[in-house]
Every structure is written in C-alpha cells, then in structure tokens.
Amino acid sequence: MFLIAVTSCPTGIAHTYMAAEALETAAREAGHEIVVETQGAGGAVRVSQADLDRADAVILAADVEVRDKHRFTGLPTVVSGVKRGISDPAGLIREAEAAARAGVRTSTATSTATSTVPGAAAAPATKVEAGGSVGSRVRQWLMTGVSYMIPFVAAGGIMIALGFMLARIAGGDQGAVEVTQIPVTDLIAGFDPTSGMEWAALLFQGGVAAFGFLVAVLAGFIAYAIADRPGLAPGFVAGALSGVVGAGFLGGLVGGFVAGFLALGISRLRVPKAVASLMPVVVTPLLATFATTVVMLLVIGRPLASVQTGLTDGLDSLSGGSIAVLGVVLGLMMAFDMGGPVNKTAYVFATGGLTASAIADSSAALTVMAVVMAAGMTPPLGLALATVVRKHLFTEAERENGKAAWLLGASFITEGAIPFAAADPLRVIPSIMVGSGVTGGLVAAFGSKLAAPHGGIWVTPLISGIPGYLVAVVVGTLVTAALVVVSKSLGRGRQAVRTADEELALVA
C-alpha cells in the first residue's frame, strides 16, 4: 500500500518528528510505502498532489489541528494523538490497512478549530477534544497558550542573556547594569556600530520587547483555544491588563480562561439573524473585552497580583537545602511522563518565572530554569549511555533509538526517552526519575542559572555556573544509566530463573 501521514504536536519540536520517524519505520517493516508530512515548528513540506492521488489511506497523528485537512477528503483516514504515533506506530499502520481495505473513513477525535478550506486564511493551530474529560480539555487549553508563548520566551530570554554577556565583555562588571540604562532614543538617534555596549543595548531592548508579549500571547491563545477567534481580543487584553495590575504570568493564565469563557458564553447567545453576522467580528469581541476588563481590573487583578508577588518573593527567598529540595521535585516531574502534563507543569513553572527583571537581577527563577532544563536532558542521555555499555539488554530497535537519544538529550528533548519507557515502563520510568531528581538537586545546590528556556547543551555559554551545571548533567546521566542497567539485568535474571523452573516442571 501507499500511505500518507501527517504528524504535529503543540510545540512542533519533538513529538512531531519522533512520530514521523516511527511511522516510517513501521510502514517499511509492514512492506508499505509512506510519505510523512511533519507540521512542526519549522513549517511543513506538503505532500504532493501525485502522492495524494495514489494514496490508499491517511494517518493523522496530531495534537493540534491539521492544516489544510480538506486535501484528504474522501480518503480512508485514521486519526489519533501524536503520542500513539511514537508508542504504537505498528498499530496505526494496521488500522490504516484495515481502513483502506474497507474503503471507509474513520475518525477518533474532533477539534474546536475548523479545517482550512481552499482559499481561506489558515487559523492558528489548536486542538481540543470535544469529548475529552474536563481535566484533559483544561490541559489542552493551557498548552495551546504555552505553545504560542514559547517562541517569545526563547527569543526574548536568549537576546537579553546575550546582551548582558556582551555588556560584561565590553563594559566590565558594571556593564550589565549600564546596558539597562541606555535609552532606546539614544540608540535610534545615534547608533555606534563600533560600540560593544550599544550592540548589547540593542540585544537587551529587543529581548525586553519580546518579553513584553509573553503574558498577552499566553492569555490570548488560551482564550482562543476555548472560544476560537472571538476569544483572541479579550484574551490579549486580559494578558495586557495582567501586566498593568502586576499579576504577571499567573494573571495572564487566569485571565486567559476568564476571557475565553466570557467570549464563549457571549458567542452562544441567541440573537436575531440581522445581528448574527456581526457577532463574531464586532459584538462578541466588544462585549467580551469589556467584561474581561471589568473582571481583571475590579475583581481578580489585585488578589492575583498579591499571589504572584508572594510566589516571586518565596522563590527568591529559597536557598541552600530548600532550593535543592525544589530542584529534586522539579527533576522528578520532568522525567515522570517525558513531555506529558506533569513534565509540562514543571516547564511552565520555570518559563513563567523568566521575566526581564528576573534576568536583570539574576533571581532564583533563573536557577529553576536551569534545574528544569538539566533534568529534562538526562533521561535520553542516560538511556543512550545504557544502550552503549550493556547492548545485550536492549533490542536492535532500542539500540538505534539510543543513537538518536544522544542528540535529543543534548538538545533538551526529554521525549527521546519515550520509546524506552513505552517498551519497559516499570524499570525505565523509576530509573530516569531518580537520575533527573539527582540532577535537579545538584543544579539547585550549585546555584547555576539560565535565562534561555530551551536549547540544551547548545545554550551552555548562557549558563551562569557552567562547571556545576555540567557536573550535574553528567552525574544524572550516569545514575540513570546505572539504574536502567541494574533493573534490566535483575529482570532478565528473574526471567531466566522462571524459564528454568518451567522446564523442570515440564520434565517432571
């Protein structure tokens, strides 16, 4: 058969490409041809019309709305989440075979976002299962906002960190302070391309500008996930007002949900046909934005600002053993589900603390970011090491995955551990959790700091306290590998004993 697949995940980084590779391998093993369109963060190379014309079936393994889904109309289609493309690609291939033979379209998920029609502008991607549980939908709403926020965090954080690095080189120890005091008007009026300090100021100002969108983008796309396009305006306003009242990241998160539900409720009101056409463009955004403004400024703004201040002060007060304990907990969370809800909770907690002021003051929030990134690197790295030192404990496919896991781990893509965990969860998951917990605790104890929310080993120059950070990653990798090897060896030994006992029983 000739199959087509589309893979996509909320962040468009790890799951998208891992699912594509797994489906390609499973299709080859089943004797089929397959072409996979990865709709990731770097865009998509569309499958050709010639491929569409000869396709027997389509697999849509996606956690966000598949762009231009109308192309697959009439083709037998299997729909699943992107994680199943990683954990059970052979099952998806079998379902595609069955759908092709039956000649019927199958579907297992729906979305609040409508499919793109020819000639229409593509809507921002989101996917919320209408039939999912309340908890599942809340997570999907939140992750939609987070996925659109991450590029702003990455660009802003790295630019600010680079600005401070260059300022210290050009202006000495006081350079990081001086660069924040160079007015934008001075840069515009008379930029000196030979001045390192002015280049540093340029980076700093660009990073601060990117950070200025963080909370608004988070709130806006949470609201969009809940109410579709009518939620965008009130959502962005909720995020902007959160900054006004000082509620920060927490205010944007809550404000996004408030704006989304207000827009959803207003859009569902029954109105005369003459007004219905104006509802999504004028009436709903207007009323929802006004109601959101009232709620944010007069009801929840001040309490949320107090909570945000308390969280920030509490984090900054941590030191010694207390911050090491926090590091251990965050490390355990990062490894528990390798990119799932618990992992993303820890990651969102870390990125939410990245603000321009936190970077300028080198606050404890930067240590939390360093903890989360280091702890997210060790599961794939530890498993990759285990496949090298004890090859016989792993299948051929796992050894191949181990080769890729080196790069995935080094790049802070925790999902590189998923194939191993899916094959042997009872031994792998506890092992990687212990390794990540050790790494998190060590990074916190060493006091390493990081302003970049992603990048892994490739953003090492931006880390404060590099030696301690690298030591923590190496130790966590070694602990993970050792525990995986020991647990698998013991498991194999028990299996051998059981086999021998069964043979003796048969002889008796």
PDB file of N, CA and C in Angstrom, residues 323 330 362-372 440 443-450:
ATOM      1  N   ILE A 323      16.116  25.117  48.335  1.00  0.00           N
ATOM      2  CA  ILE A 323      16.084  25.184  46.875  1.00  0.00           C
ATOM      3  C   ILE A 323      16.562  23.870  46.267  1.00  0.00           C
ATOM      4  N   LEU A 330      11.280  19.174  41.029  1.00  0.00           N
ATOM      5  CA  LEU A 330      11.134  19.540  39.619  1.00  0.00           C
ATOM      6  C   LEU A 330      11.804  18.511  38.711  1.00  0.00           C
ATOM      7  N   SER A 362      19.229  38.495  38.165  1.00  0.00           N
ATOM      8  CA  SER A 362      19.772  37.147  38.352  1.00  0.00           C
ATOM      9  C   SER A 362      19.087  36.446  39.522  1.00  0.00           C
ATOM     10  N   SER A 363      17.753  36.433  39.494  1.00  0.00           N
ATOM     11  CA  SER A 363      16.983  35.907  40.614  1.00  0.00           C
ATOM     12  C   SER A 363      16.967  34.386  40.629  1.00  0.00           C
ATOM     13  N   ALA A 364      16.354  33.823  41.675  1.00  0.00           N
ATOM     14  CA  ALA A 364      16.269  32.367  41.822  1.00  0.00           C
ATOM     15  C   ALA A 364      15.464  31.724  40.700  1.00  0.00           C
ATOM     16  N   ALA A 365      14.631  32.508  40.008  1.00  0.00           N
ATOM     17  CA  ALA A 365      13.864  31.961  38.890  1.00  0.00           C
ATOM     18  C   ALA A 365      14.789  31.407  37.812  1.00  0.00           C
ATOM     19  N   LEU A 366      15.964  31.987  37.669  1.00  0.00           N
ATOM     20  CA  LEU A 366      16.914  31.501  36.673  1.00  0.00           C
ATOM     21  C   LEU A 366      17.507  30.157  37.090  1.00  0.00           C
ATOM     22  N   THR A 367      17.625  29.934  38.392  1.00  0.00           N
ATOM     23  CA  THR A 367      18.072  28.622  38.875  1.00  0.00           C
ATOM     24  C   THR A 367      17.027  27.565  38.573  1.00  0.00           C
ATOM     25  N   VAL A 368      15.758  27.913  38.742  1.00  0.00           N
ATOM     26  CA  VAL A 368      14.670  26.977  38.434  1.00  0.00           C
ATOM     27  C   VAL A 368      14.709  26.595  36.958  1.00  0.00           C
ATOM     28  N   MET A 369      14.966  27.565  36.084  1.00  0.00           N
ATOM     29  CA  MET A 369      15.037  27.257  34.661  1.00  0.00           C
ATOM     30  C   MET A 369      16.213  26.333  34.370  1.00  0.00           C
ATOM     31  N   ALA A 370      17.337  26.572  35.029  1.00  0.00           N
ATOM     32  CA  ALA A 370      18.498  25.695  34.849  1.00  0.00           C
ATOM     33  C   ALA A 370      18.202  24.285  35.335  1.00  0.00           C
ATOM     34  N   VAL A 371      17.501  24.172  36.460  1.00  0.00           N
ATOM     35  CA  VAL A 371      17.121  22.860  37.002  1.00  0.00           C
ATOM     36  C   VAL A 371      16.265  22.095  36.003  1.00  0.00           C
ATOM     37  N   VAL A 372      15.248  22.758  35.497  1.00  0.00           N
ATOM     38  CA  VAL A 372      14.300  22.086  34.608  1.00  0.00           C
ATOM     39  C   VAL A 372      14.976  21.637  33.321  1.00  0.00           C
ATOM     40  N   GLY A 440      18.483  17.614  39.166  1.00  0.00           N
ATOM     41  CA  GLY A 440      17.804  18.823  39.611  1.00  0.00           C
ATOM     42  C   GLY A 440      18.313  19.321  40.947  1.00  0.00           C
ATOM     43  N   VAL A 443      21.938  20.818  40.469  1.00  0.00           N
ATOM     44  CA  VAL A 443      21.938  22.126  39.807  1.00  0.00           C
ATOM     45  C   VAL A 443      21.506  23.216  40.786  1.00  0.00           C
ATOM     46  N   ALA A 444      20.444  22.927  41.554  1.00  0.00           N
ATOM     47  CA  ALA A 444      19.965  23.909  42.533  1.00  0.00           C
ATOM     48  C   ALA A 444      21.005  24.152  43.619  1.00  0.00           C
ATOM     49  N   ALA A 445      21.651  23.079  44.087  1.00  0.00           N
ATOM     50  CA  ALA A 445      22.655  23.227  45.140  1.00  0.00           C
ATOM     51  C   ALA A 445      23.867  24.017  44.650  1.00  0.00           C
ATOM     52  N   PHE A 446      24.254  23.801  43.385  1.00  0.00           N
ATOM     53  CA  PHE A 446      25.383  24.539  42.826  1.00  0.00           C
ATOM     54  C   PHE A 446      25.020  25.986  42.499  1.00  0.00           C
ATOM     55  N   GLY A 447      23.721  26.287  42.397  1.00  0.00           N
ATOM     56  CA  GLY A 447      23.288  27.657  42.122  1.00  0.00           C
ATOM     57  C   GLY A 447      23.459  28.090  40.683  1.00  0.00           C
ATOM     58  N   SER A 448      23.483  27.144  39.756  1.00  0.00           N
ATOM     59  CA  SER A 448      23.581  27.505  38.338  1.00  0.00           C
ATOM     60  C   SER A 448      22.333  28.265  37.914  1.00  0.00           C
ATOM     61  N   LYS A 449      22.494  29.163  36.932  1.00  0.00           N
ATOM     62  CA  LYS A 449      21.371  29.980  36.473  1.00  0.00           C
ATOM     63  C   LYS A 449      21.335  29.986  34.951  1.00  0.00           C
ATOM     64  N   LEU A 450      20.113  30.095  34.404  1.00  0.00           N
ATOM     65  CA  LEU A 450      19.936  30.051  32.964  1.00  0.00           C
ATOM     66  C   LEU A 450      18.743  30.911  32.567  1.00  0.00           C
TER      67      LEU A 450
END
